[in-house]
Amino acid sequence: MAYEKYIAAVAVSNTTFGYDRRYKYLVPVDLEGRIFVGVRVIVPFGKGNRKRIGVVIRIDNVSDLPDGENVTMFKPLRSVIDNEPLLNAEMLELMMWIRETTLCTYFEAFRTLIPIGLSVNYTSKYIIAEDRPSDTGILSEEARKLWDTIQNDIQCLDEAKVSVIKELEDKGFLTEKDDVKRRRKDETIKMLRLTEKYIDGEVKAELSEKQRAVAELLESCGAAAVKEINYICGVTSSVINTLKKKDVVEAFEYETIIEPKVTVNESADDIILSDEQQQCFDGISALIDAEKPDASLLYGVTGSGKTAVFIKLIQYVLEKQRNVIMLIPEISLTPQVVEKFTSLFGDLVSVMHSNLSLSQRLNEFKRVKSGRARIVVGTRSAVFAPLDNIGLIIMDEEGERTYKSESSPRYNAKDIAKKRCVTHNAVLLMASATPSVESYYYALKGRYKLFTMTKRYSRNHLPSVEIIDLATEGFYGSSSTFSERLVDEININLERKEQVILLLNRRGYYTFISCCDCKAPVICPNCSVPLTYHKVNNKLMCHYCGHMQDMISACPQCGKNHLKLTGIGTQKVEDEISRLFPDARILRMDADTTYSRYAYEKNFKAFENGEYDIMLGTQMIAKGLDFPNVTLVGVVSIDKALFSGDFRSYERTFSLLTQSVGRCGRGEKQGRAFIQTYVPNHYVINLAAEQNYVGFFDQELEMRKALIYPPFCDTCMFEFSSEMDRCADTASRCFMNMIREKIEKEKTSIPLRVLEPSRCTYEKLNGKFRYRIIIKCRNNAEFRKFIGDIYKKVFKMKEFANVQTTIDINGDISL
């Protein structure tokens, strides 16, 4: 095969970070017209030339090869997967930036940018070569015997020696054929058009009246769907088939994009902003007008009408012929947001989140890429929507941890949004009633523009909040989880026909089982995590690895049958609510009741319509939801969240409490909330009850400054996991020594505080023991090069042979 002009730099799949680089391949002459930057290809990789999928990230002329390189050094590409590039220039640059900032591989970054429906499965198989030699004398005896066999049954290759198959391939008897299948095919409709022969008058067949009607229709419109032809001409499939046989028409598949069926029944012009809202709108729209990259923070109390400001800003951006991305932290918030936005903007709205089917995700991707949708609403991954000419990116509840990816690449959607705003000269608008400490700090320092709304839009007061001391307040029954006061308040609401929201951020029935004799807890066999009892299926379950087993009657450690079940989950509270309020209609919202695709939409709509009196749930019901008839919120228990072992635990608890309390009193009626706790004097709970974010921020900032945590530094965590405890421990200590040696050798001045290796909070998950090293640093290019050089080495050292090493910059360190 001849090779000519071009060398393609390819990012290859399934490489580790230590071996990840741009691998160069020759472009065969017959593929030159199909190779573009951004297309996927099949390449031979490694000494065994194993076939891998890759993506082309650069194309150079052979004449531009640097000194010391020549075409004989490179293997040829095998085949091309895509007919057109999947990445444009912006996405390609973003892919490189993600790799550089998160220390992932090229292909991991690429895979994040495209919908999963576009991913492919690759297999290869041997077939008999068409231009094979006629002389089998050139084969060894073993190869000749195999050749004689496979001519009748090629399936026997599955059991043949690799060396013999290789000989048949090398000598031209067999050829390897690539088989690439996309996970989801394009949606198409079957179309008909006249053949070139018929148009040129080469077909002389006589046509019946119905056949002639079909031909005349196609002559007038060029092409039409088979179903349309059947309907318009009143013909059946037999007429179509006859026309195909006469070479009059030919069928082809036409790719379609399904448009949502929505009705616009509201207008953004009808929304009247308050004085505070108008000031925020004017300030942010001025930033948009400047057409320069900028970032702003909208801090507004719960119920202050941030969504109304979003809508007016979106309308403003659309009028300027620019586009918008709106990010929301939870899939549970999608139904209400999408319903509101589609009623205002119709089919300009596209929805992107992981709960959509593969075909739905692919269809939305195409709608956005084609320009049919101009407003993208979705969770974290929606930040990668292939929108052009972005004018505004909104991050609602910007401090939520769900915006941070927990798998490689471990990016933060906020960082991606900033990068895209720089590319498009757009504005990033972060918004929350409880902004992250870092964002509010940067806003006060002037890095972000700060806009505030301190009053509720409805002019109602914020809910009245009362803290119930469970150590002194009487319970409603000996085994109750409800105080008498909270039970009385729920009864009042039920009598008034007003709705109640109850928060408990733990699912299951009993969350802890232990032995009364040996005191040992019943833990997951794969994790160092207590199993949770689920009454619905009478099973013990691990909420981390998914392990499930039957309920036990005896202690696994000592064999005695004195087991104690403690801790409360949403299932147990649901049972108790049913007992205390037998006539109440109860909706439970947690991971066990919302696994179906449309569960959020169906259940929230039913609650909004008054079909339920009480909604009990985990944190998915605490933020962003708006139910006017909810006038009472009860926090069943929150103490465990305060002491989770993460420096952000106070911040998350304050946010959860503040947001939960803010779900009530959003209509015309005054709201009230009750927080049950054993630590009623804790300042976090008291400040949340006061809805005093600024007071909390001041105290939290002082603590972070004293302990040197963000925003006064960045964090970088390395995790070492292995099925053998000793291997993970050894690897963590070896990595620590590598950091010390590099610092001493290079006399680096990079500001670092490296904490000694330690077990993770949950020392074992998914059958692997876990250790970690936490580094307090300044996340810049110099630090990433310093730590990246060390990270690359671990993949080539024997101490890390049985150890998985991961890196997470500014991630969650609570586990």
mmCIF file of C-alpha atoms in Angstrom, residues 330-448:
data_model
loop_
_atom_site.group_PDB
_atom_site.id
_atom_site.type_symbol
_atom_site.label_atom_id
_atom_site.label_comp_id
_atom_site.label_asym_id
_atom_site.label_seq_id
_atom_site.Cartn_x
_atom_site.Cartn_y
_atom_site.Cartn_z
ATOM 1 C CA GLU A 330 -30.256 17.908 40.328
ATOM 2 C CA ILE A 331 -32.269 15.905 37.799
ATOM 3 C CA SER A 332 -35.176 16.280 40.233
ATOM 4 C CA LEU A 333 -35.328 20.008 39.423
ATOM 5 C CA THR A 334 -35.570 19.432 35.670
ATOM 6 C CA PRO A 335 -39.360 18.919 35.304
ATOM 7 C CA GLN A 336 -40.394 22.206 36.923
ATOM 8 C CA VAL A 337 -37.684 24.237 35.175
ATOM 9 C CA VAL A 338 -38.327 22.709 31.760
ATOM 10 C CA GLU A 339 -42.095 23.108 32.083
ATOM 11 C CA LYS A 340 -41.668 26.796 32.881
ATOM 12 C CA PHE A 341 -39.131 27.442 30.141
ATOM 13 C CA THR A 342 -40.976 25.577 27.380
ATOM 14 C CA SER A 343 -44.180 27.437 28.216
ATOM 15 C CA LEU A 344 -42.211 30.637 27.567
ATOM 16 C CA PHE A 345 -39.759 29.713 24.797
ATOM 17 C CA GLY A 346 -41.317 26.634 23.168
ATOM 18 C CA ASP A 347 -39.118 24.309 21.126
ATOM 19 C CA LEU A 348 -36.107 26.604 21.491
ATOM 20 C CA VAL A 349 -35.501 24.714 24.753
ATOM 21 C CA SER A 350 -33.393 21.551 24.789
ATOM 22 C CA VAL A 351 -33.044 19.258 27.806
ATOM 23 C CA MET A 352 -29.849 17.354 28.585
ATOM 24 C CA HIS A 353 -29.319 15.024 31.540
ATOM 25 C CA SER A 354 -28.416 11.412 32.267
ATOM 26 C CA ASN A 355 -31.989 10.265 32.861
ATOM 27 C CA LEU A 356 -32.808 10.560 29.156
ATOM 28 C CA SER A 357 -32.602 7.457 26.961
ATOM 29 C CA LEU A 358 -29.671 7.129 24.553
ATOM 30 C CA SER A 359 -31.858 8.084 21.606
ATOM 31 C CA GLN A 360 -33.271 11.101 23.451
ATOM 32 C CA ARG A 361 -29.793 12.328 24.378
ATOM 33 C CA LEU A 362 -28.589 11.914 20.814
ATOM 34 C CA ASN A 363 -31.639 13.709 19.436
ATOM 35 C CA GLU A 364 -31.162 16.661 21.809
ATOM 36 C CA PHE A 365 -27.480 16.826 20.862
ATOM 37 C CA LYS A 366 -28.454 17.089 17.193
ATOM 38 C CA ARG A 367 -31.130 19.703 17.873
ATOM 39 C CA VAL A 368 -28.580 21.886 19.614
ATOM 40 C CA LYS A 369 -25.821 21.305 17.064
ATOM 41 C CA SER A 370 -28.153 22.115 14.156
ATOM 42 C CA GLY A 371 -29.214 25.400 15.775
ATOM 43 C CA ARG A 372 -32.864 24.397 16.228
ATOM 44 C CA ALA A 373 -32.542 24.670 20.010
ATOM 45 C CA ARG A 374 -31.003 27.801 21.483
ATOM 46 C CA ILE A 375 -31.571 27.308 25.216
ATOM 47 C CA VAL A 376 -30.015 24.240 26.825
ATOM 48 C CA VAL A 377 -31.299 23.252 30.268
ATOM 49 C CA GLY A 378 -29.629 20.398 32.076
ATOM 50 C CA THR A 379 -27.361 19.025 34.742
ATOM 51 C CA ARG A 380 -23.545 18.992 34.804
ATOM 52 C CA SER A 381 -22.952 17.464 31.357
ATOM 53 C CA ALA A 382 -25.108 20.110 29.659
ATOM 54 C CA VAL A 383 -22.161 22.491 29.956
ATOM 55 C CA PHE A 384 -20.688 20.643 26.940
ATOM 56 C CA ALA A 385 -23.735 21.314 24.729
ATOM 57 C CA PRO A 386 -22.554 22.063 21.149
ATOM 58 C CA LEU A 387 -24.028 25.578 21.141
ATOM 59 C CA ASP A 388 -22.498 28.300 19.000
ATOM 60 C CA ASN A 389 -22.456 31.982 19.897
ATOM 61 C CA ILE A 390 -23.126 31.558 23.607
ATOM 62 C CA GLY A 391 -24.037 34.804 25.340
ATOM 63 C CA LEU A 392 -24.893 33.587 28.848
ATOM 64 C CA ILE A 393 -24.294 30.527 31.026
ATOM 65 C CA ILE A 394 -26.382 30.311 34.212
ATOM 66 C CA MET A 395 -25.430 28.040 37.121
ATOM 67 C CA ASP A 396 -28.333 27.747 39.552
ATOM 68 C CA GLU A 397 -27.368 26.630 43.091
ATOM 69 C CA GLU A 398 -23.766 27.068 42.024
ATOM 70 C CA GLY A 399 -22.257 25.657 45.226
ATOM 71 C CA GLU A 400 -23.710 22.162 44.850
ATOM 72 C CA ARG A 401 -21.258 19.268 44.866
ATOM 73 C CA THR A 402 -23.102 17.598 41.963
ATOM 74 C CA TYR A 403 -21.401 20.031 39.579
ATOM 75 C CA LYS A 404 -18.114 18.186 40.277
ATOM 76 C CA SER A 405 -17.527 14.954 38.371
ATOM 77 C CA GLU A 406 -16.610 11.968 40.544
ATOM 78 C CA SER A 407 -15.008 9.953 37.732
ATOM 79 C CA SER A 408 -12.210 10.777 35.327
ATOM 80 C CA PRO A 409 -12.013 13.435 34.064
ATOM 81 C CA ARG A 410 -12.814 14.972 37.454
ATOM 82 C CA TYR A 411 -13.845 18.380 36.151
ATOM 83 C CA ASN A 412 -15.992 21.027 37.768
ATOM 84 C CA ALA A 413 -18.774 22.341 35.521
ATOM 85 C CA LYS A 414 -18.039 25.832 36.842
ATOM 86 C CA ASP A 415 -14.510 25.694 35.430
ATOM 87 C CA ILE A 416 -15.795 24.416 32.075
ATOM 88 C CA ALA A 417 -18.385 27.208 32.009
ATOM 89 C CA LYS A 418 -15.685 29.820 32.644
ATOM 90 C CA LYS A 419 -13.580 28.407 29.840
ATOM 91 C CA ARG A 420 -16.490 28.488 27.383
ATOM 92 C CA CYS A 421 -17.359 32.038 28.411
ATOM 93 C CA VAL A 422 -13.817 33.088 27.543
ATOM 94 C CA THR A 423 -14.155 31.427 24.125
ATOM 95 C CA HIS A 424 -17.540 33.045 23.358
ATOM 96 C CA ASN A 425 -17.068 36.381 25.154
ATOM 97 C CA ALA A 426 -20.011 35.395 27.306
ATOM 98 C CA VAL A 427 -21.134 36.012 30.884
ATOM 99 C CA LEU A 428 -21.218 33.337 33.570
ATOM 100 C CA LEU A 429 -24.002 33.952 36.081
ATOM 101 C CA MET A 430 -23.738 31.908 39.273
ATOM 102 C CA ALA A 431 -26.740 32.062 41.575
ATOM 103 C CA SER A 432 -27.799 30.717 44.952
ATOM 104 C CA ALA A 433 -29.346 31.549 48.293
ATOM 105 C CA THR A 434 -26.335 29.766 49.780
ATOM 106 C CA PRO A 435 -23.331 30.401 47.500
ATOM 107 C CA SER A 436 -20.168 28.421 48.037
ATOM 108 C CA VAL A 437 -17.744 30.084 50.439
ATOM 109 C CA GLU A 438 -15.216 30.369 47.606
ATOM 110 C CA SER A 439 -17.621 32.097 45.209
ATOM 111 C CA TYR A 440 -18.860 34.619 47.769
ATOM 112 C CA TYR A 441 -15.278 35.350 48.812
ATOM 113 C CA TYR A 442 -14.231 35.961 45.202
ATOM 114 C CA ALA A 443 -17.267 38.211 44.710
ATOM 115 C CA LEU A 444 -16.321 40.314 47.741
ATOM 116 C CA LYS A 445 -12.760 40.529 46.430
ATOM 117 C CA GLY A 446 -13.998 41.768 43.033
ATOM 118 C CA ARG A 447 -13.123 38.722 40.983
ATOM 119 C CA TYR A 448 -16.858 38.232 40.341
#
